[in-house]
Coordinates of N, CA and C and ligand atoms in Angstrom, one line a residue:
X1 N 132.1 99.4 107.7 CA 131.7 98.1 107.3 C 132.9 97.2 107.2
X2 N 132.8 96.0 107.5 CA 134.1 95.4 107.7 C 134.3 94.6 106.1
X3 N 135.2 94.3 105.6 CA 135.4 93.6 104.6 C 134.6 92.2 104.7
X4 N 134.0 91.4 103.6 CA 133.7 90.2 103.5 C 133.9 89.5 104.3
X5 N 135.8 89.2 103.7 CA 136.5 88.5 104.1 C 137.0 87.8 105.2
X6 N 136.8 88.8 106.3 CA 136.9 89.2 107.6 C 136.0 88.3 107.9
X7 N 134.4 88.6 107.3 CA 133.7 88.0 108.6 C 133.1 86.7 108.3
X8 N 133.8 86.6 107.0 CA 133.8 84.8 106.5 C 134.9 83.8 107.4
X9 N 135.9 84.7 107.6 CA 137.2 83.9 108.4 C 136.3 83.9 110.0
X10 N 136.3 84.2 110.3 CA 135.6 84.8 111.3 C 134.5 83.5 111.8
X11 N 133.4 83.6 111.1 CA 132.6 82.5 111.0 C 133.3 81.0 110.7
X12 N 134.1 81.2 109.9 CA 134.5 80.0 109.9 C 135.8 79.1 111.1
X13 N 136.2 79.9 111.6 CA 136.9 80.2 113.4 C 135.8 79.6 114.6
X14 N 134.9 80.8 114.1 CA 133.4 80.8 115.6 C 132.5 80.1 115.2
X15 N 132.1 78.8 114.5 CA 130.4 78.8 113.7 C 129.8 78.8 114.8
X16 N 130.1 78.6 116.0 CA 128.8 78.5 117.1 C 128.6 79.7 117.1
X17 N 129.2 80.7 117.3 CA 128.5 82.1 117.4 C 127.4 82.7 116.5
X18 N 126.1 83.0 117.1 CA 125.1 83.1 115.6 C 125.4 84.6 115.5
X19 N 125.3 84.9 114.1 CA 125.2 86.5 113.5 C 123.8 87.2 114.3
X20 N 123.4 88.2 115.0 CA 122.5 88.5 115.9 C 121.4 89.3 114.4
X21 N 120.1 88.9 115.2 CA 119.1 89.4 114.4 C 119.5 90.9 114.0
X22 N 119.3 91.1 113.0 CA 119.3 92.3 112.5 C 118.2 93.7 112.4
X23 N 118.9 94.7 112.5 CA 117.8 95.5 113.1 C 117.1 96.1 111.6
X24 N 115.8 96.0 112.2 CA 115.0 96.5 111.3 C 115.6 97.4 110.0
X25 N 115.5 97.8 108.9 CA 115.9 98.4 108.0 C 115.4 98.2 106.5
X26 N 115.9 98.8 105.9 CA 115.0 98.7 104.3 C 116.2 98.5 103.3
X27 N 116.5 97.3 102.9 CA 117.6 96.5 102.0 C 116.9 96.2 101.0
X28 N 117.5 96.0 100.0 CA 117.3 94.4 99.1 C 118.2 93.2 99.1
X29 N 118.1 92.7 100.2 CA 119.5 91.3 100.1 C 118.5 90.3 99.8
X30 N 119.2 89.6 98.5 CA 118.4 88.4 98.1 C 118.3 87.2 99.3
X31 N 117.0 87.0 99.3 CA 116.8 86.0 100.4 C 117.3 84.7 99.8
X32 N 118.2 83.7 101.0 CA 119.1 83.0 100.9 C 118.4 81.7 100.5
X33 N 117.2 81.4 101.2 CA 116.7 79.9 100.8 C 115.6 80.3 100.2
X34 N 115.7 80.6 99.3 CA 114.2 81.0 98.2 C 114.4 79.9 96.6
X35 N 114.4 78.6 97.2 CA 113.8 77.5 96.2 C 112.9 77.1 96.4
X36 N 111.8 77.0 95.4 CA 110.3 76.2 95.8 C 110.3 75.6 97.3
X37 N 111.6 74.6 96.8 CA 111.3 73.4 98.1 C 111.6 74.7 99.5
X38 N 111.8 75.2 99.5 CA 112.5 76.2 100.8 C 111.3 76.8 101.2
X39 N 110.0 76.6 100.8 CA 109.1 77.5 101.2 C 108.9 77.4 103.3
X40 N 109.1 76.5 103.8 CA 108.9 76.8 105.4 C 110.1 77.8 106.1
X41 N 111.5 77.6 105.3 CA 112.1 78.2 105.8 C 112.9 79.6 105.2
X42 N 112.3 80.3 104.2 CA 112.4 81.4 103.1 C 112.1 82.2 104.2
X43 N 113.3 82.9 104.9 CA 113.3 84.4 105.5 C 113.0 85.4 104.7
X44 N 111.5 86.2 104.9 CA 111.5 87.7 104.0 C 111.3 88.2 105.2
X45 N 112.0 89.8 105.1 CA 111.2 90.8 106.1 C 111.6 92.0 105.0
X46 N 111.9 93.2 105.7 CA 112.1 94.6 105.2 C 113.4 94.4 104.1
X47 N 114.4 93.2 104.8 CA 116.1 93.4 104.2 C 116.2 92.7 103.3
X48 N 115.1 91.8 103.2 CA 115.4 90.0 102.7 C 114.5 89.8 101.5
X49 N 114.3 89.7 100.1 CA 113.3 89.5 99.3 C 113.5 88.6 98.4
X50 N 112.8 88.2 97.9 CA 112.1 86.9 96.7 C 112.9 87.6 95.3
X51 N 113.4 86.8 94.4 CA 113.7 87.6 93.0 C 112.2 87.9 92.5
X52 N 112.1 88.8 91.3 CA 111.0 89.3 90.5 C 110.4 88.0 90.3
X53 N 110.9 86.9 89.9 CA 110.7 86.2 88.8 C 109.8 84.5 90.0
X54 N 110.0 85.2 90.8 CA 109.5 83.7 91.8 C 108.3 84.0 91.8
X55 N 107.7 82.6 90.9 CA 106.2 82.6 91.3 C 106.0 80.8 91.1
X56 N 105.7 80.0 92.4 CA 105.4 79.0 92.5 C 104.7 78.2 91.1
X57 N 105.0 77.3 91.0 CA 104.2 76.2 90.2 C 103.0 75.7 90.3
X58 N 102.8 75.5 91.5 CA 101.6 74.9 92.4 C 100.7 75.6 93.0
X59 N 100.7 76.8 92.6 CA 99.1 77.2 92.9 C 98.1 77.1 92.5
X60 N 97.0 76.9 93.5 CA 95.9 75.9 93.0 C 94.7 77.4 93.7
X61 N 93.6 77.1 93.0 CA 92.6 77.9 93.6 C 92.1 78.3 95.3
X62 N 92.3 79.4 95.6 CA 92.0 78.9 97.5 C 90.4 78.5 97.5
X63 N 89.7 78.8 96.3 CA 87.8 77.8 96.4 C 87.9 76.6 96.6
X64 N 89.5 75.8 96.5 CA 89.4 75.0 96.4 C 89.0 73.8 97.8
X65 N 88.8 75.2 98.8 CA 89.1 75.0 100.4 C 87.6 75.5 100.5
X66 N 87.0 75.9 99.8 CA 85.4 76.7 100.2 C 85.4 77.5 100.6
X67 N 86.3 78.6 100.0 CA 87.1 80.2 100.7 C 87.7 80.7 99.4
X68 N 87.3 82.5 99.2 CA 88.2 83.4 98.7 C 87.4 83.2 97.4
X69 N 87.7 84.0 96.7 CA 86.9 83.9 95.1 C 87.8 83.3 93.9
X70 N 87.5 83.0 92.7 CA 88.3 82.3 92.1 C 89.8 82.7 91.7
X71 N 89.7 84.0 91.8 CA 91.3 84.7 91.5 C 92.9 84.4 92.5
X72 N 91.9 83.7 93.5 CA 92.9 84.0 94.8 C 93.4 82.6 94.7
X73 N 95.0 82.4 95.0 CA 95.4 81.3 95.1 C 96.2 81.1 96.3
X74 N 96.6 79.9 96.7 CA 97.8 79.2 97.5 C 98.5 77.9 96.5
X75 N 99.5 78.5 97.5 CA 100.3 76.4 97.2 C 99.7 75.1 97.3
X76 N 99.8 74.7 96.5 CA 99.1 73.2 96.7 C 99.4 72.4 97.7
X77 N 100.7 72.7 98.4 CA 101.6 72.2 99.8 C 100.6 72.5 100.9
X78 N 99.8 73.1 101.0 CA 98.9 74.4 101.6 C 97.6 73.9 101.8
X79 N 97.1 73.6 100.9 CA 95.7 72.9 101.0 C 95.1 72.3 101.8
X80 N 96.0 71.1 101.4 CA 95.3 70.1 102.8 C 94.7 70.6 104.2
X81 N 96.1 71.3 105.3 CA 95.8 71.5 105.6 C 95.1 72.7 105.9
X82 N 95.3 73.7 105.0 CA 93.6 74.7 104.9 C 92.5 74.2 105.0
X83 N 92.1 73.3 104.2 CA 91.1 72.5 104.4 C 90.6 71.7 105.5
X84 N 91.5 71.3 106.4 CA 91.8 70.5 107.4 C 90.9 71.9 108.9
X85 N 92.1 72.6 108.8 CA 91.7 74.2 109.5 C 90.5 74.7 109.4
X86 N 89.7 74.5 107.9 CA 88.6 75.4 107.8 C 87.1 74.2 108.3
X87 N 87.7 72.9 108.4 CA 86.7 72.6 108.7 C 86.6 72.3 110.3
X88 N 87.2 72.6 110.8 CA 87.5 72.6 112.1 C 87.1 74.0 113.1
X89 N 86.9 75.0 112.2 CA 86.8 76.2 112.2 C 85.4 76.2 112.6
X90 N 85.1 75.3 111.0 CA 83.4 75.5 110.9 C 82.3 74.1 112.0
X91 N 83.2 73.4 112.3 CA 82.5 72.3 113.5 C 82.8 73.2 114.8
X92 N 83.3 74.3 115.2 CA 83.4 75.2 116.2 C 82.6 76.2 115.3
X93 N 81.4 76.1 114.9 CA 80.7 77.8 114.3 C 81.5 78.7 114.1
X94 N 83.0 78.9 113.8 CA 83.5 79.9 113.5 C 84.0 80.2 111.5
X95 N 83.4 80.8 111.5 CA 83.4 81.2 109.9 C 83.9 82.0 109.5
X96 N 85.2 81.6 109.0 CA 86.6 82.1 108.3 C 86.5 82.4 107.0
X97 N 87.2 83.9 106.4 CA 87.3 84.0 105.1 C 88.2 84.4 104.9
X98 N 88.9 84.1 103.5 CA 90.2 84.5 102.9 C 90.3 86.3 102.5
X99 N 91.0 86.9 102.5 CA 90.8 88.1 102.4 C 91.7 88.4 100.9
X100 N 92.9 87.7 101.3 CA 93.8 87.7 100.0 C 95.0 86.9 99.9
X101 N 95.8 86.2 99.5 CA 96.6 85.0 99.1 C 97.8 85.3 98.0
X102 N 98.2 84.9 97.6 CA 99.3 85.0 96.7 C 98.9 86.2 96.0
X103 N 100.3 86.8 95.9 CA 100.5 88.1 95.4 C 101.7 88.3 94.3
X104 N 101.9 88.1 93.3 CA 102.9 88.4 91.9 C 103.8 89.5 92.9
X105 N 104.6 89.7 92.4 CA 105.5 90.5 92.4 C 105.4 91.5 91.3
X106 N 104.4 91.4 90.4 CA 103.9 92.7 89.9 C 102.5 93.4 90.7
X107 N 101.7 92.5 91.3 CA 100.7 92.6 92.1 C 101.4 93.3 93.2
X108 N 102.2 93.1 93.3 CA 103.2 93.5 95.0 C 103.3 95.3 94.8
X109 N 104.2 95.3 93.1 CA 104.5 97.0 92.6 C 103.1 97.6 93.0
X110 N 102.4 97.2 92.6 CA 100.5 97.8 92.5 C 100.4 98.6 93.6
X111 N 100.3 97.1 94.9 CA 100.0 97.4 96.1 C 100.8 98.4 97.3
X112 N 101.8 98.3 96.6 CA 102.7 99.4 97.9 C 102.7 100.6 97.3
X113 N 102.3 100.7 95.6 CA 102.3 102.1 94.9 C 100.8 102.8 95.5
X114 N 99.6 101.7 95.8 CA 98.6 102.4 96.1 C 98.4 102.9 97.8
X115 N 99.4 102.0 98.5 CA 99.6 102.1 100.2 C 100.3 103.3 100.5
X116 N 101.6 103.7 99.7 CA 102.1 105.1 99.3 C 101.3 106.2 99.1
X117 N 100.4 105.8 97.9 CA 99.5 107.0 97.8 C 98.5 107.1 98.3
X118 N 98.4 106.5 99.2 CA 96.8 106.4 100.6 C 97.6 107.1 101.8
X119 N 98.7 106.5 102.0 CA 99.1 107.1 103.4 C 100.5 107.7 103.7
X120 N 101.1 107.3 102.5 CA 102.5 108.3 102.3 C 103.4 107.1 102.7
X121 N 104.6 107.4 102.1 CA 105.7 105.9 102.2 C 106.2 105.8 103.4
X122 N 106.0 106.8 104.7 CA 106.9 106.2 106.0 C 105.5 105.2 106.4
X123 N 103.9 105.5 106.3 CA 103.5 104.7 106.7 C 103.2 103.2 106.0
X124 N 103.0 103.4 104.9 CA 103.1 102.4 103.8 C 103.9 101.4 104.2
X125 N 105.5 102.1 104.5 CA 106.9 100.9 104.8 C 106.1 99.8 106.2
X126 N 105.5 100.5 107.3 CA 105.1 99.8 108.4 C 104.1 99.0 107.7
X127 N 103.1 98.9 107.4 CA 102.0 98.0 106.9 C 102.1 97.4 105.4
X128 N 103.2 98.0 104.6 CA 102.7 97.2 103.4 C 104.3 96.8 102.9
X129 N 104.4 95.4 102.3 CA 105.7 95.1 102.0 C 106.7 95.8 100.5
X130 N 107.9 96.1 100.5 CA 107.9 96.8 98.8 C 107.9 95.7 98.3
X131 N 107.9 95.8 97.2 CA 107.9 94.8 96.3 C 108.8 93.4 96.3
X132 N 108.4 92.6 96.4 CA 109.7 91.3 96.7 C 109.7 90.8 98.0
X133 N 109.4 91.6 98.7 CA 109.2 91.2 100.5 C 108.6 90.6 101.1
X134 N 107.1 90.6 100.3 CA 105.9 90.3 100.9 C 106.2 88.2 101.2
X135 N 105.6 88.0 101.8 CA 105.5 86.4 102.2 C 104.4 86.0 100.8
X136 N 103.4 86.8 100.7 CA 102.3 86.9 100.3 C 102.7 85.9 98.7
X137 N 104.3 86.3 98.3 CA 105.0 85.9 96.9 C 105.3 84.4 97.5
X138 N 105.7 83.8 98.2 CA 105.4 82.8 98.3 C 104.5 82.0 98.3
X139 N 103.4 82.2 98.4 CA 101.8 81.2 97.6 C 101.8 80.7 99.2
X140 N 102.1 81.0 100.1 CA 101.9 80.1 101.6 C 101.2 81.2 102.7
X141 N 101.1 82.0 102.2 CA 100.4 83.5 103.3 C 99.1 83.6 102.8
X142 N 98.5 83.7 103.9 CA 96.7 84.1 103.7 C 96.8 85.7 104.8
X143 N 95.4 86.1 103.7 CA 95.0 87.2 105.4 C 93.7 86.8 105.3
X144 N 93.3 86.4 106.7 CA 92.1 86.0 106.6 C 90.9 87.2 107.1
X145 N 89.7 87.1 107.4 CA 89.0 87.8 107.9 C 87.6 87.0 108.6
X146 N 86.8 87.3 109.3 CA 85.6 86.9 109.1 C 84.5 86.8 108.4
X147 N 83.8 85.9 108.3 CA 83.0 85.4 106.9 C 81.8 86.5 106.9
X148 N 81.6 87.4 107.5 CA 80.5 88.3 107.9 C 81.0 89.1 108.2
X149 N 82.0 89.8 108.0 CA 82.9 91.4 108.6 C 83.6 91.8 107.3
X150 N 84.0 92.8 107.5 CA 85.1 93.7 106.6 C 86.2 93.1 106.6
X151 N 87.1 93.5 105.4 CA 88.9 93.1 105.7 C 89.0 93.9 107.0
X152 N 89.5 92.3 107.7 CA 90.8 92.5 109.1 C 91.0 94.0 109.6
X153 N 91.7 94.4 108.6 CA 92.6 95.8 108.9 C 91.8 96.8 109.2
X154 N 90.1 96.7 108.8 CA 89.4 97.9 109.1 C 89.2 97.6 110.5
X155 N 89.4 96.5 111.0 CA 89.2 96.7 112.7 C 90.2 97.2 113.6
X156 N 89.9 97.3 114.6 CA 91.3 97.9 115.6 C 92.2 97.1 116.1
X157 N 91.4 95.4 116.2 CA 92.6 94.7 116.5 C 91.1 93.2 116.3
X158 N 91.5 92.0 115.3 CA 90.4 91.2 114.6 C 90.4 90.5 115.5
X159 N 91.8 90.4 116.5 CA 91.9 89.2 117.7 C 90.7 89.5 118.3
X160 N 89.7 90.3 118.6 CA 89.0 90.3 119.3 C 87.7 89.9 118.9
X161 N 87.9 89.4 117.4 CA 86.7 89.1 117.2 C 86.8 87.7 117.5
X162 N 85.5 86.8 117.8 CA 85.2 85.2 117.9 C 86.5 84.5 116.4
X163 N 85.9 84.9 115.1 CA 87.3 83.9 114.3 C 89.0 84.6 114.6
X164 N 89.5 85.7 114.7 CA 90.1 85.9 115.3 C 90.9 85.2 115.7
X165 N 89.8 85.4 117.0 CA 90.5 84.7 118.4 C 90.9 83.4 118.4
X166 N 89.9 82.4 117.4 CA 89.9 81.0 117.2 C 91.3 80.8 116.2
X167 N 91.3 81.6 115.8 CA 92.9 81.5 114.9 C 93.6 81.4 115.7
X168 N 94.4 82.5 116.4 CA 95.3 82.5 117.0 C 95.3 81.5 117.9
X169 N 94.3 80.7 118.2 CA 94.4 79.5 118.9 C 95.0 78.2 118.5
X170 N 94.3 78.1 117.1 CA 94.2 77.0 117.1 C 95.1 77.1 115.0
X171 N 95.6 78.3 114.8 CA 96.3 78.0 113.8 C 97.6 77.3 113.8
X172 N 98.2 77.1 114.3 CA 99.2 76.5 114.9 C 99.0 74.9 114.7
X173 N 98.1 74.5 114.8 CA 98.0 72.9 115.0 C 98.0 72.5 113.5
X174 N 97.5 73.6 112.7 CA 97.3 73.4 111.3 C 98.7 73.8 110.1
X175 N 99.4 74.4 110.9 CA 100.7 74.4 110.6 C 101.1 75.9 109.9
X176 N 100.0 76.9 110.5 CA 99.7 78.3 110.5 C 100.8 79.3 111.1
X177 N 101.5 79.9 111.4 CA 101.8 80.9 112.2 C 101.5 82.6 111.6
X178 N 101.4 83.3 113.0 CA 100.9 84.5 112.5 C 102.4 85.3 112.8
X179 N 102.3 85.9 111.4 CA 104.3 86.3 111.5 C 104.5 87.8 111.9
X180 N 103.2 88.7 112.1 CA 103.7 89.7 112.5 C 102.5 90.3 114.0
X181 N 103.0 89.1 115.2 CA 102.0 89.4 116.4 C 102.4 90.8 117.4
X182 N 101.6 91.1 117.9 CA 101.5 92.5 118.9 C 102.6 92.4 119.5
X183 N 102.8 93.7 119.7 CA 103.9 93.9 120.5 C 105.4 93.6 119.9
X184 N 105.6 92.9 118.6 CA 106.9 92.1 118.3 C 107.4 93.3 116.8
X185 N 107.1 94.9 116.8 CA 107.2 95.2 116.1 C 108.6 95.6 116.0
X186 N 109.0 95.8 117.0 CA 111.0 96.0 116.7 C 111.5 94.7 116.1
X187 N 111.0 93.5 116.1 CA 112.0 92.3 115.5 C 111.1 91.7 114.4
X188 N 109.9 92.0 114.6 CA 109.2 91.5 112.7 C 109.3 92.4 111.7
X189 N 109.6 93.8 112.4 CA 109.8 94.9 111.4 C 108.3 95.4 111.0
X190 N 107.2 95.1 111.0 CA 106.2 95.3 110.6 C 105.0 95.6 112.0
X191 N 103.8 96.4 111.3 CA 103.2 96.7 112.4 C 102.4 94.9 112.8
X192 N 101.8 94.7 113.9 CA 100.9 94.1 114.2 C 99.8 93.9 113.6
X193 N 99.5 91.9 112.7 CA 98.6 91.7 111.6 C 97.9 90.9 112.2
X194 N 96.9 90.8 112.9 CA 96.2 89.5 113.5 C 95.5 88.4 112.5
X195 N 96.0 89.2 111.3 CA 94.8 88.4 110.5 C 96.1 87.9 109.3
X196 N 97.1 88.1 109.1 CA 98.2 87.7 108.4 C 98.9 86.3 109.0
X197 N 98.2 84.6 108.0 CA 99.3 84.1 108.4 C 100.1 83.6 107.5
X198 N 101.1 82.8 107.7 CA 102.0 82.1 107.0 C 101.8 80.5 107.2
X199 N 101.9 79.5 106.1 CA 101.9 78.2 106.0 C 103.3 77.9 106.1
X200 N 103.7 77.1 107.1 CA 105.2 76.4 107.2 C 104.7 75.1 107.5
X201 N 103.9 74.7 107.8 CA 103.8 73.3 107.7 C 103.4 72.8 109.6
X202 N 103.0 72.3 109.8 CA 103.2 71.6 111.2 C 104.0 71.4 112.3
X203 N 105.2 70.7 111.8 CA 106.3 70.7 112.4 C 107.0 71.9 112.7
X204 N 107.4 72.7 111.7 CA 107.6 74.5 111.9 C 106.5 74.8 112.5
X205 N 105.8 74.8 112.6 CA 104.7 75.5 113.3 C 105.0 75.7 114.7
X206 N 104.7 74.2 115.1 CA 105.1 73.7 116.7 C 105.8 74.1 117.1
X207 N 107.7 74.2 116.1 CA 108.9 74.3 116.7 C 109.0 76.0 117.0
X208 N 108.0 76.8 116.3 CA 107.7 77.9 116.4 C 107.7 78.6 117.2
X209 N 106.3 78.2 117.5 CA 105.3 78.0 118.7 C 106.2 77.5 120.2
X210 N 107.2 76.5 120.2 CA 107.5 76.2 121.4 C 108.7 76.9 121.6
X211 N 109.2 77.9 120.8 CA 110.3 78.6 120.7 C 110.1 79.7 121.4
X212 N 108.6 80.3 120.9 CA 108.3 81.7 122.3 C 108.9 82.9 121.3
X213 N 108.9 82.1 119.9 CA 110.1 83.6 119.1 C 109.1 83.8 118.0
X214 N 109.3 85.0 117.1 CA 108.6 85.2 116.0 C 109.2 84.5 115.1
X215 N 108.4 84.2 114.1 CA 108.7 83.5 112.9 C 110.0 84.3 112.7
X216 N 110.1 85.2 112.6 CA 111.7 86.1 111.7 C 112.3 85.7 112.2
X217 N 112.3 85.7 114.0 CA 113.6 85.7 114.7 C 114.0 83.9 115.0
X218 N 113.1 83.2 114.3 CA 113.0 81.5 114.3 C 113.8 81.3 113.5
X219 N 113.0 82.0 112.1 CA 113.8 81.5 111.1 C 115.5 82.3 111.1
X220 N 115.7 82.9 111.2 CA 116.8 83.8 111.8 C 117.6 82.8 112.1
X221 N 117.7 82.5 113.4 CA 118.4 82.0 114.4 C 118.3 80.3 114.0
X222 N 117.7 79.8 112.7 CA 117.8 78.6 112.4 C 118.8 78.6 111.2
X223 N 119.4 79.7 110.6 CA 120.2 80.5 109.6 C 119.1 80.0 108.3
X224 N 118.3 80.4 108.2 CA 117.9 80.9 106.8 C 118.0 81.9 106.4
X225 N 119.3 83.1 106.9 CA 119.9 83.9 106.1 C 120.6 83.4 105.3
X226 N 121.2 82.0 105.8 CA 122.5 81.9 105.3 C 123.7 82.1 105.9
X227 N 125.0 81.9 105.0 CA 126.2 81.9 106.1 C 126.7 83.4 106.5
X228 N 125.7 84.1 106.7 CA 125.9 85.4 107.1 C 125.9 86.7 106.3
Ligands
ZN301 ZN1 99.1 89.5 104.5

């Protein structure tokens, strides 16, 4: 490991050189832009996590969109366009439901203690975040499902179902991205969610979207690590 020092001087010599995505692995390095306001561009994956203690201000009920039961929340940042999405959804007959939304970081301990003890921790690490990691602590992640189906994950792949498919279409316009798509499991670190998105807003969305890159390796390469 090289000293600090070294690769502060270093960066500060090269800043065009970007630090290269990092390979998958299981850290706790405090993620770098984790203020409220930082929610579009708050890197979490396996390395990068939220302190215990982050839990938004602004979470408002997701009923408040005509989705999910009263327990489940998002950011108020979030809303509009949920609502915007869901009714857009529903003038194309496709009927969207919330599956699950903001997650505590004690909610988080619960869920990777019960994904451990369902499937054992090498598989748990691929499907479920440890505590602190999840996007889910952010109040801007939904998993959605269909309004007449099982949770997402009991299927083999949801893209195939009609809401699905209409997501991955048309989430994006709403300022959606799906942060862990097929095939991108060496650089999202995580298996393939078709039904897991993230709210960054519109403009991230697009710039996302026109990048051809995963949300990780977006926000990555836009340094929401930080200076390295
Ligand atoms: Zn999720």
């Amino acid at each position: 490991m090289r000293p600090m020092f070294l690769s502060l001087a270093l960066l500060t010599v090269l800043p065009a050189v970007a630090a290269p995505l990092p390979v998958c692995g299981y850290e706790d390095r405090p993620a770098t832009l984790a203020g409220y306001d930082d929610w579009p561009h708050t890197l979490l994956d396996t390395l990068y996590r939220l302190p215990e203690g982050y839990a938004p201000e602004d979470l408002v009920p997701v009923s408040d969109a005509g989705v999910g039961t009263g327990d489940m929340r998002v950011r108020g940042v979030a809303m509009p366009d949920l609502q915007a999405l869901l009714a857009e959804a529903e003038a194309a007959e496709v009927r969207l439901e919330v599956q699950s939304a903001y997650r505590s970081y004690e909610y988080q301990v619960q869920t990777f203690a019960y994904w451990v003890a369902q499937d054992g921790l090498g598989a748990a690490l691929k499907t479920s975040a440890r505590p602190g990691h999840s996007e889910h602590q952010l109040g801007t992640a939904l998993d959605f499902r269909s309004a007449d189906g099982p949770a997402a994950w009991e299927l083999t792949d949801w893209h195939e179902t009609p809401e699905g498919a209409w997501l991955a279409e048309n989430a994006t316009r709403f300022g959606f991205v799906m942060s862990y798509p097929k095939g991108e499991e060496a650089v999202t670190c995580y298996s393939y969610e078709p039904w897991h998105y993230r709210y960054v807003g519109r403009e991230v969305a697009a710039e996302v979207e026109a990048s051809g890159l995963t949300l990780r390796e977006w926000l990555w390469r836009r340094g929401s690590h930080g200076a390295g």
